[in-house]
XYZ file of C-alpha atoms in Angstrom:
664
model
C 356.022 85.436 -68.356
C 353.150 85.084 -65.868
C 353.132 87.520 -62.817
C 353.854 86.058 -59.286
C 350.129 86.463 -58.251
C 348.946 84.610 -61.407
C 351.408 81.828 -60.785
C 350.200 81.506 -57.296
C 346.560 81.431 -58.354
C 347.373 78.751 -60.793
C 349.140 76.696 -58.138
C 346.049 76.820 -56.133
C 343.754 75.485 -58.550
C 342.192 72.113 -57.618
C 343.836 69.968 -60.218
C 347.215 71.390 -59.778
C 346.974 71.293 -55.873
C 345.984 67.522 -56.068
C 348.874 66.924 -58.571
C 351.264 68.479 -55.976
C 349.725 66.215 -53.141
C 350.843 63.230 -55.204
C 354.492 64.564 -55.576
C 357.351 62.456 -54.358
C 358.827 65.757 -52.910
C 357.910 65.995 -49.040
C 358.420 69.838 -49.215
C 356.036 70.109 -52.289
C 353.450 67.963 -50.512
C 353.673 69.841 -47.225
C 353.001 73.133 -49.026
C 350.122 71.814 -50.993
C 348.541 70.422 -47.783
C 348.921 73.873 -46.022
C 347.194 75.621 -49.127
C 344.539 72.965 -49.056
C 343.856 73.405 -45.365
C 343.513 77.102 -45.654
C 340.944 76.786 -48.463
C 338.717 74.269 -46.667
C 338.660 75.296 -43.005
C 335.307 76.793 -42.401
C 334.090 76.571 -45.993
C 331.666 73.843 -46.519
C 331.436 74.600 -50.339
C 335.095 74.119 -50.848
C 335.071 70.917 -48.691
C 332.341 69.330 -50.805
C 334.141 70.467 -53.957
C 337.360 68.718 -53.025
C 335.598 65.613 -51.772
C 333.922 65.263 -55.109
C 337.327 65.736 -56.790
C 338.562 62.617 -54.864
C 341.118 64.612 -52.694
C 340.371 62.805 -49.443
C 342.240 59.380 -50.541
C 345.314 61.571 -51.653
C 345.356 63.218 -48.158
C 345.022 59.867 -46.460
C 347.768 58.563 -48.635
C 350.048 61.324 -47.473
C 349.205 60.453 -43.921
C 349.777 56.696 -44.385
C 353.022 57.133 -46.167
C 354.418 59.465 -43.472
C 353.305 57.108 -40.765
C 354.793 53.994 -42.537
C 358.331 55.537 -42.207
C 359.790 56.676 -38.898
C 359.398 60.392 -39.236
C 362.056 62.783 -38.385
C 361.091 65.693 -36.030
C 360.956 67.885 -39.183
C 359.014 67.446 -42.267
C 357.573 63.890 -41.472
C 355.818 65.127 -38.458
C 354.642 68.239 -40.360
C 353.328 66.143 -42.956
C 351.341 63.985 -40.291
C 350.069 67.113 -38.635
C 348.866 68.780 -41.755
C 347.217 65.793 -43.257
C 345.500 64.860 -39.912
C 344.266 68.344 -39.635
C 342.741 68.285 -43.050
C 341.151 64.982 -42.578
C 339.490 66.257 -39.420
C 338.319 69.477 -41.322
C 336.684 67.324 -44.126
C 334.945 65.443 -41.350
C 333.782 68.347 -39.379
C 330.120 68.844 -39.932
C 330.023 67.220 -43.216
C 328.751 63.707 -43.486
C 330.050 63.346 -47.001
C 333.435 64.189 -45.681
C 333.230 61.650 -42.778
C 332.067 58.943 -45.432
C 334.910 59.915 -47.669
C 337.498 59.814 -44.766
C 336.287 56.365 -43.504
C 336.223 54.909 -47.104
C 339.731 55.991 -47.682
C 340.902 54.117 -44.598
C 342.068 56.914 -42.389
C 340.754 55.444 -39.147
C 343.352 52.816 -38.413
C 346.253 55.292 -39.404
C 344.980 57.941 -36.998
C 344.509 55.683 -34.154
C 348.112 54.403 -34.688
C 349.446 57.862 -34.682
C 348.179 58.459 -31.142
C 351.155 56.713 -29.904
C 353.440 59.116 -31.605
C 356.007 60.634 -29.253
C 355.343 64.199 -30.898
C 352.875 65.960 -28.749
C 351.632 68.261 -31.518
C 351.144 65.217 -33.741
C 348.984 63.566 -31.054
C 347.006 66.773 -30.368
C 346.050 67.102 -34.008
C 345.228 63.491 -34.507
C 343.078 63.342 -31.393
C 341.189 66.468 -32.549
C 340.587 65.001 -35.778
C 339.343 61.704 -34.533
C 337.030 63.534 -32.285
C 335.611 65.322 -35.197
C 334.913 61.866 -36.835
C 333.216 60.544 -33.780
C 330.862 63.542 -33.683
C 329.255 62.159 -36.724
C 326.605 59.506 -36.743
C 328.399 57.872 -39.527
C 331.424 57.081 -37.393
C 331.821 53.311 -36.655
C 330.610 52.096 -33.240
C 333.329 51.360 -30.753
C 332.966 47.796 -29.504
C 333.670 48.057 -25.760
C 333.284 44.258 -25.144
C 336.648 43.684 -26.855
C 339.599 43.640 -24.540
C 341.951 45.452 -26.688
C 339.264 48.226 -27.277
C 338.641 48.590 -23.609
C 342.404 48.853 -22.849
C 342.759 51.354 -25.573
C 339.831 53.492 -24.124
C 341.360 53.498 -20.685
C 344.657 54.734 -22.187
C 342.879 57.555 -23.722
C 341.057 58.595 -20.665
C 344.263 58.255 -18.482
C 346.416 60.261 -20.854
C 347.891 63.518 -19.697
C 346.895 65.130 -22.950
C 343.537 66.838 -22.594
C 342.699 66.267 -26.414
C 343.284 62.589 -25.983
C 341.120 62.307 -22.854
C 338.454 64.371 -24.757
C 338.729 61.898 -27.468
C 338.023 59.020 -25.140
C 335.045 60.754 -23.607
C 333.853 61.461 -27.219
C 334.116 57.832 -28.055
C 331.836 56.938 -25.165
C 329.265 59.591 -26.089
C 329.163 58.242 -29.674
C 329.093 54.478 -29.019
C 327.639 53.837 -25.495
C 324.164 53.239 -26.744
C 322.952 49.909 -25.067
C 322.432 48.710 -21.468
C 325.383 46.294 -22.175
C 327.687 49.056 -23.130
C 326.789 50.943 -20.105
C 327.237 47.912 -17.771
C 330.653 47.216 -19.309
C 331.958 50.790 -18.838
C 330.493 51.026 -15.383
C 331.918 47.681 -14.204
C 335.317 48.886 -15.668
C 335.469 51.880 -13.455
C 334.974 54.485 -16.289
C 332.479 56.488 -14.209
C 335.184 57.365 -11.565
C 337.555 58.473 -14.276
C 334.983 60.765 -16.042
C 334.121 62.317 -12.468
C 337.713 63.062 -12.089
C 337.922 64.704 -15.426
C 335.189 66.997 -14.263
C 337.895 68.818 -12.361
C 339.941 69.180 -15.483
C 340.088 71.778 -18.227
C 336.853 73.283 -19.689
C 337.314 70.968 -22.689
C 337.788 67.850 -20.582
C 334.835 68.833 -18.294
C 332.269 69.337 -21.183
C 333.466 66.037 -22.908
C 333.117 64.088 -19.657
C 329.667 65.505 -19.057
C 328.373 64.367 -22.479
C 329.973 60.909 -21.860
C 328.455 60.674 -18.450
C 324.999 61.462 -19.953
C 325.425 58.641 -22.373
C 326.398 56.163 -19.653
C 323.573 57.108 -17.338
C 320.784 57.430 -19.898
C 317.818 55.303 -18.996
C 320.005 52.899 -16.762
C 318.893 53.046 -13.026
C 321.613 50.590 -12.074
C 324.402 52.820 -13.462
C 322.701 55.873 -12.019
C 322.595 54.160 -8.600
C 326.309 53.404 -8.956
C 327.056 57.050 -9.899
C 325.085 58.575 -7.083
C 326.709 56.417 -4.509
C 330.316 57.191 -5.596
C 332.222 59.170 -3.011
C 329.188 59.195 -0.626
C 327.130 61.341 -3.116
C 329.997 63.733 -3.949
C 329.656 62.861 -7.596
C 326.015 63.999 -7.708
C 326.867 67.140 -5.693
C 329.650 68.109 -8.298
C 327.146 67.759 -11.008
C 324.655 69.955 -9.345
C 327.382 72.460 -8.611
C 328.295 72.667 -12.251
C 324.731 74.151 -13.054
C 326.345 77.408 -11.849
C 329.676 77.150 -13.749
C 330.577 80.361 -15.618
C 330.597 78.417 -18.884
C 327.089 78.411 -20.460
C 327.746 75.240 -22.144
C 328.904 73.520 -19.023
C 325.776 74.679 -17.291
C 323.550 73.115 -20.016
C 325.518 69.885 -20.028
C 325.421 69.525 -16.345
C 321.555 70.098 -16.396
C 321.143 67.641 -19.262
C 322.980 65.019 -17.344
C 320.629 65.730 -14.227
C 317.629 65.600 -16.513
C 318.743 62.010 -17.575
C 319.102 60.982 -14.032
C 315.780 62.633 -12.990
C 313.721 60.978 -15.855
C 314.990 57.498 -14.854
C 315.252 57.751 -11.172
C 313.069 60.691 -9.949
C 313.806 60.102 -6.339
C 317.238 61.513 -6.702
C 315.835 64.912 -7.909
C 312.879 65.503 -5.564
C 314.059 68.697 -4.010
C 311.723 71.497 -5.106
C 314.434 74.082 -5.006
C 316.770 71.988 -7.244
C 313.770 71.571 -9.757
C 313.152 75.299 -9.684
C 316.942 75.980 -10.188
C 316.989 73.644 -13.239
C 314.181 75.540 -14.789
C 315.405 79.134 -13.979
C 318.783 78.364 -15.408
C 317.371 76.829 -18.631
C 315.193 79.728 -19.048
C 318.148 82.007 -18.544
C 320.140 80.112 -21.131
C 317.512 80.752 -23.742
C 319.229 83.988 -24.285
C 322.497 82.305 -25.337
C 323.642 82.494 -28.955
C 324.722 79.712 -31.215
C 324.846 75.976 -30.194
C 323.868 76.388 -26.547
C 320.775 78.513 -27.360
C 319.873 75.967 -29.884
C 320.000 73.145 -27.668
C 318.415 74.745 -24.505
C 314.649 74.510 -25.685
C 315.139 70.728 -26.280
C 316.465 70.420 -22.861
C 313.674 72.265 -21.327
C 311.225 70.123 -23.313
C 312.944 66.801 -22.180
C 312.771 68.042 -18.621
C 308.956 68.769 -18.556
C 307.644 66.120 -20.776
C 304.885 64.189 -19.129
C 305.537 66.014 -15.876
C 302.704 68.320 -14.934
C 304.492 69.489 -11.777
C 307.504 70.728 -13.692
C 305.339 72.184 -16.409
C 303.526 74.187 -13.665
C 306.971 75.296 -12.293
C 308.113 76.392 -15.762
C 304.918 78.276 -16.395
C 305.214 80.104 -13.078
C 308.862 80.840 -14.082
C 307.416 82.700 -17.242
C 309.008 80.198 -19.644
C 306.015 80.244 -21.911
C 306.261 84.028 -22.154
C 309.929 83.858 -23.061
C 309.613 81.019 -25.534
C 306.802 82.818 -27.330
C 308.859 85.984 -27.473
C 311.675 84.259 -28.904
C 309.470 82.532 -31.447
C 308.417 85.931 -32.865
C 312.015 87.015 -33.691
C 312.632 87.432 -37.400
C 315.790 85.496 -37.919
C 315.629 82.020 -36.381
C 317.690 79.152 -37.556
C 315.548 75.933 -38.209
C 317.088 74.022 -35.256
C 316.126 76.777 -32.710
C 312.756 77.265 -34.178
C 312.099 73.513 -33.809
C 313.351 73.586 -30.268
C 311.191 76.434 -29.261
C 308.084 74.944 -30.789
C 308.781 71.635 -29.057
C 309.175 73.445 -25.745
C 305.977 75.366 -26.179
C 304.168 72.167 -27.103
C 305.314 70.268 -23.881
C 304.359 73.260 -21.809
C 300.800 73.157 -23.307
C 300.400 69.435 -23.277
C 298.475 69.227 -19.941
C 297.841 72.448 -18.377
C 294.801 74.494 -19.539
C 296.323 77.545 -18.003
C 299.212 77.094 -20.373
C 297.036 76.849 -23.292
C 295.098 80.033 -22.285
C 298.309 81.833 -21.785
C 299.503 80.705 -25.341
C 296.424 82.072 -27.124
C 296.730 85.333 -25.204
C 300.254 85.667 -26.598
C 299.030 85.808 -30.089
C 301.340 83.283 -31.642
C 298.857 80.858 -32.978
C 299.111 82.381 -36.521
C 302.917 82.045 -36.306
C 302.561 78.297 -35.464
C 300.132 77.772 -38.155
C 302.427 79.448 -40.728
C 305.283 77.227 -39.606
C 303.345 74.414 -41.044
C 304.796 75.364 -44.341
C 308.335 75.646 -43.193
C 310.967 74.361 -45.514
C 312.463 71.963 -42.661
C 310.400 68.662 -42.272
C 311.345 68.580 -38.525
C 309.988 72.195 -37.979
C 306.748 71.128 -39.720
C 306.481 68.051 -37.606
C 307.004 69.852 -34.265
C 304.477 72.713 -35.408
C 301.928 69.972 -35.718
C 302.925 68.525 -32.398
C 302.486 72.108 -30.926
C 299.044 72.607 -32.451
C 297.959 69.091 -31.302
C 298.639 70.051 -27.691
C 297.106 73.529 -27.893
C 294.088 72.065 -29.555
C 293.295 69.914 -26.519
C 291.712 73.017 -25.071
C 288.045 71.996 -24.394
C 287.037 75.497 -24.106
C 288.420 76.407 -27.541
C 287.232 73.093 -29.079
C 283.698 73.855 -27.673
C 283.671 77.210 -29.323
C 284.753 75.665 -32.640
C 287.742 77.829 -32.543
C 289.951 75.720 -34.705
C 287.349 74.629 -37.495
C 288.123 77.252 -39.934
C 289.909 77.223 -43.337
C 293.044 78.964 -41.906
C 293.749 76.068 -39.651
C 292.170 73.152 -41.829
C 293.672 73.896 -45.118
C 297.363 73.767 -44.201
C 296.841 70.580 -42.229
C 295.152 68.922 -45.163
C 298.054 70.050 -47.464
C 300.486 68.151 -44.977
C 298.626 64.957 -45.599
C 300.555 64.968 -48.945
C 303.849 65.739 -47.332
C 306.853 63.659 -48.336
C 307.769 63.091 -44.715
C 305.656 60.264 -43.031
C 306.407 61.950 -39.652
C 304.775 65.111 -40.782
C 301.810 63.281 -42.175
C 301.435 61.429 -38.754
C 301.784 64.620 -36.797
C 299.278 66.523 -38.955
C 296.817 63.558 -38.469
C 297.261 63.860 -34.677
C 296.094 67.552 -35.020
C 293.220 66.779 -37.189
C 292.104 64.136 -34.622
C 291.605 66.863 -32.234
C 289.987 69.537 -34.270
C 287.446 67.330 -35.858
C 285.853 66.568 -32.495
C 284.400 69.991 -32.773
C 281.684 70.374 -30.187
C 280.255 73.340 -31.967
C 279.519 70.939 -34.895
C 280.993 73.014 -37.678
C 282.308 69.544 -39.359
C 280.985 70.638 -42.676
C 284.013 73.095 -43.155
C 286.336 69.962 -43.035
C 284.131 68.102 -45.468
C 284.075 71.053 -47.777
C 287.920 71.456 -47.658
C 288.282 67.833 -48.817
C 289.453 66.502 -45.592
C 287.467 63.245 -45.364
C 288.574 62.272 -48.896
C 292.274 62.627 -47.682
C 291.592 60.706 -44.352
C 289.969 57.933 -46.339
C 292.990 57.736 -48.700
C 295.372 57.409 -45.788
C 293.314 54.729 -44.196
C 294.432 52.646 -46.924
C 297.934 53.395 -46.678
C 300.562 50.542 -46.508
C 302.148 52.249 -43.377
C 300.315 50.939 -40.355
C 300.965 54.138 -38.426
C 299.479 56.329 -41.078
C 296.492 53.943 -41.515
C 295.914 53.942 -37.578
C 296.015 57.724 -37.220
C 293.738 58.235 -40.267
C 291.133 55.864 -38.881
C 291.487 57.552 -35.503
C 290.681 60.891 -37.049
C 287.673 59.523 -38.850
C 286.406 58.049 -35.781
C 286.706 61.367 -34.036
C 285.027 63.245 -36.975
C 281.891 61.075 -36.652
C 281.757 61.502 -32.951
C 278.485 63.372 -32.221
C 278.133 64.243 -35.924
C 274.833 64.592 -37.493
C 273.500 61.846 -39.898
C 274.141 63.904 -42.985
C 277.902 64.235 -42.067
C 277.923 60.459 -41.254
C 276.457 59.572 -44.470
C 279.142 61.512 -46.426
C 281.947 59.770 -44.506
C 280.416 56.343 -45.233
C 279.880 56.990 -48.883
C 283.499 58.123 -49.181
C 284.880 55.269 -47.083
C 282.805 52.539 -48.675
C 281.561 49.411 -46.979
C 284.308 47.197 -48.257
C 287.042 49.536 -46.988
C 285.410 49.654 -43.499
C 285.262 45.945 -43.393
C 288.946 45.739 -44.420
C 289.798 48.127 -41.521
C 287.754 46.179 -38.926
C 289.708 43.077 -40.100
C 293.137 44.973 -40.507
C 296.331 42.933 -39.504
C 297.014 45.592 -36.951
C 295.042 45.128 -33.573
C 295.080 48.873 -32.994
C 293.628 49.705 -36.453
C 290.938 47.040 -35.757
C 290.304 48.773 -32.496
C 289.801 52.272 -33.960
C 287.731 51.022 -36.840
C 285.337 49.327 -34.409
C 285.258 52.583 -32.396
C 284.434 54.345 -35.669
C 281.446 51.993 -36.180
C 280.462 52.407 -32.485
C 280.404 56.176 -32.983
C 278.386 55.888 -36.249
C 275.752 53.938 -34.438
C 275.129 56.515 -31.639
C 272.654 58.710 -33.508
C 269.478 56.522 -33.109
C 267.773 54.012 -35.205
C 268.512 55.722 -38.565
C 272.312 55.484 -37.945
C 272.153 51.683 -37.459
C 270.874 50.939 -40.970
C 274.077 51.327 -42.690
C 275.777 48.443 -40.777
C 273.250 46.148 -42.479
C 273.832 47.083 -46.055
C 275.349 44.586 -48.420
C 273.825 41.607 -46.657
C 275.108 42.895 -43.225
C 278.833 42.358 -43.963
C 279.664 45.171 -41.431
C 277.785 43.745 -38.507
C 279.115 40.227 -39.512
C 282.653 41.540 -39.320
C 282.127 43.165 -36.048
C 280.782 39.936 -34.600
C 283.766 37.916 -35.910
C 286.172 40.278 -34.240
C 284.221 40.058 -30.929
C 284.428 36.259 -31.207
C 287.827 35.712 -32.615
C 289.974 38.748 -31.489
C 292.711 38.114 -28.769
C 293.241 41.876 -28.167
C 291.042 43.187 -25.024
C 290.526 46.554 -26.516
C 289.250 45.074 -29.916
C 286.779 42.785 -28.075
C 285.683 45.926 -25.908
C 284.951 48.136 -28.899
C 283.250 45.353 -30.557
C 280.771 44.366 -27.882
C 279.992 48.099 -27.306
C 279.277 48.459 -31.060
C 276.936 45.472 -30.886
C 275.288 47.002 -27.774
C 274.555 50.163 -29.917
C 273.060 48.121 -32.717
C 270.965 46.392 -29.944
C 269.166 49.736 -29.272
C 267.597 49.422 -32.710
C 264.484 47.662 -34.015
C 263.681 43.942 -33.569
C 265.559 43.129 -36.727
C 268.638 44.725 -35.313
C 268.255 43.144 -31.960
C 267.954 39.724 -33.463
C 271.091 40.277 -35.485
C 272.986 41.153 -32.246
C 271.520 37.955 -30.663
C 272.866 35.793 -33.549
C 276.285 37.327 -33.097
C 276.654 37.090 -29.282
C 275.152 33.606 -28.720
C 277.581 31.947 -31.315
C 280.425 30.098 -29.729
C 283.756 31.761 -29.564
C 286.429 30.729 -32.101
C 289.128 28.314 -30.789
C 287.561 28.760 -27.377
C 284.904 27.011 -25.272
C 281.805 25.692 -26.740
C 279.678 28.247 -25.045
C 278.810 31.603 -26.449
C 281.135 34.604 -26.519
C 278.635 36.510 -24.346
C 278.992 33.822 -21.583
C 282.662 33.937 -21.886
C 282.739 37.656 -21.327
C 280.241 37.459 -18.296
C 282.384 34.726 -16.757
C 285.744 36.148 -17.469
C 288.043 38.064 -15.248
C 288.035 41.317 -17.070
C 285.447 43.651 -15.556
C 285.394 46.043 -18.645
C 284.265 43.103 -20.938
C 281.738 42.135 -18.196
C 280.186 45.681 -18.231
C 280.271 45.892 -21.955
C 278.297 42.448 -22.215
C 275.775 43.594 -19.572
C 275.066 46.721 -21.297
C 274.459 44.806 -24.500
C 271.934 42.708 -22.493
C 270.207 45.724 -21.074
C 269.492 47.048 -24.732
C 268.453 43.460 -25.874
C 265.963 43.202 -22.858
C 264.621 46.730 -22.872
C 260.821 46.362 -21.746
C 257.863 46.586 -24.070
C 259.555 45.346 -27.345
C 257.591 42.728 -29.196
C 260.422 40.102 -29.157
C 261.808 40.832 -25.604
C 260.129 38.020 -23.769
C 261.445 35.663 -26.542
C 265.006 36.976 -26.267
C 264.930 36.743 -22.499
C 263.718 33.077 -22.810
C 266.553 32.240 -25.245
C 269.074 34.085 -23.046
C 267.970 31.983 -19.972
C 268.225 28.730 -22.012
C 271.714 29.678 -22.894
C 272.575 30.127 -19.240
C 272.911 33.845 -19.433
C 270.278 34.841 -16.961
C 271.711 32.539 -14.427
C 275.090 33.908 -14.916
C 273.743 37.423 -14.461
C 272.306 36.421 -11.110
C 275.916 35.145 -10.035
C 277.057 38.797 -10.804
C 274.681 40.434 -8.460
C 277.553 41.078 -6.151
C 280.227 41.640 -8.685
C 283.424 43.461 -7.179
C 283.084 45.943 -10.011
C 280.532 48.486 -8.881
C 279.699 49.473 -12.482
C 279.014 45.797 -13.429
C 277.047 45.332 -10.225
C 274.848 48.341 -10.952
C 274.133 47.282 -14.443
C 273.418 43.761 -13.442
C 270.651 44.961 -11.265
C 269.156 46.918 -14.090
C 269.324 43.954 -16.484
C 267.679 41.508 -13.878
C 265.037 44.134 -13.293
C 264.074 44.161 -16.844
C 264.001 40.458 -17.103
C 261.830 40.344 -14.031
C 259.259 42.978 -15.422
C 258.768 40.805 -18.507
C 257.827 37.847 -16.264
C 260.526 35.578 -17.980
C 263.024 34.899 -15.234
C 261.740 31.507 -13.676
C 263.682 30.099 -10.809
């Protein structure tokens, strides 16, 4: 006969436990539920195991059958409490669990139970629903439906703190659009959430999260919030920055950041800005979830804000972030946040970049390019992109070495597109390399990989690859340019110039422009294969609707016009042709007569190069330009409101006059 311990162990085996969940005896089911709950709470492996065994529908079945009858205060309510708690546990932090719970139809049963008179039943159910709503897989709550709005208000107005917390969680999860924010604000939800800030810690933190969702990027709702109670709502939020709970302090700051990023006028006080930064820097020390989220909040606060970056730098935020970065055991989320905060601190201020290099963490950031987590690899690239903006270090060729280049090139094969794009953004910086050590990048196979990605089906990858190629050939020697063109091929370059994406077209034309900036020898490649490159450039100048495409194209033609007579004549052919789908006059005249000063300046530069004195064909070109009305139009621009255009016109007309070709 088996021992008591052996019998207990057998009863706890998954198959046996599931069999007992299906029993018709309420007491047997209740005991099985409690044993299951004890096994899965806090144990992700056990949860996944039971999910795979199909246990969730059985638990939801117990819940449904218990709700369908009018439960007595005893075992019926206990069955509801235990099954609801298990459903919440399955959904807690496990997407597979949320999916299983939703597919098993638990949602409507749980909402129906919220009206149960038993407070313990309601408490447990509200907590379970909140766990579901913390997942991105939870269904979006439609606030536009009257019955849903009424249900939400009943939750927020409940005396039960778990129920009010659930209401706030629903807002946090589902309030994602301006329409949602407007509906909730018009319905008076802001006032109720502000009242809940005075409730329990649980209610306060849930309300802060909901407020952040309602205020995010919506200036109208923010104005309503700030005006509430004559500004006391905003004051309450500011006061919560000093709450004894670290999470409350962080959530209050997060809400203030949302307000400040949308309506900066409400957070102009320098003392408040300083306090925001100092508290965030202090909260970096916090363990667990708060400490993980703080660097992201700091990064969000200072992004694109040089004044706040300077305040953070003065508060020694960079030192502290880098010190944390060097700790041995960092969870991926915190590591990612620290790198992102460092990246934002170094995005604009050279003083921050100098300090970063002095703190000796560059190698650590480079090593993190090989991190297992794709998000960490992406942010490591963003961090490198920002620190490699240092002109001083670029001028010294600081980044053009195998230690930096090799791992970046490896990332161009990463399975994540985000990582590839981020790696390309770093490469675009380091290949500028004023020290002209570009051969290292060639030797490491970087150009081959950039050319490969320039033909990607993903337009973002294609764009960033062409941008990196453009930067590589900037100020490169002719030998390096020849290597790039040989790898890229004429046909690929032409396809990029004519790419469906205007931004790719722009960068491809800028690439051509950079190729052409090394004297007459660098011009010859655009005339290979019957001049299909210069013809493609000319077509884009005449056909493109995008300003930047036209601008890069006219400057590329202007560079060709610095060449020999053959080159200049080719440019004349391109710019004197009529614009497609436009007036019958030439594209050059359209640019000179247009309202865009940048195009006028680009066209005038082209004319300056075409009319440069002493060329054997200069007089003939000037005569043709005069016959086309170009010289007359230049004279009309002598008082151009754009000073750059006015100055260039003076040069062009002087050159024409010196050739004795400008008849009245």
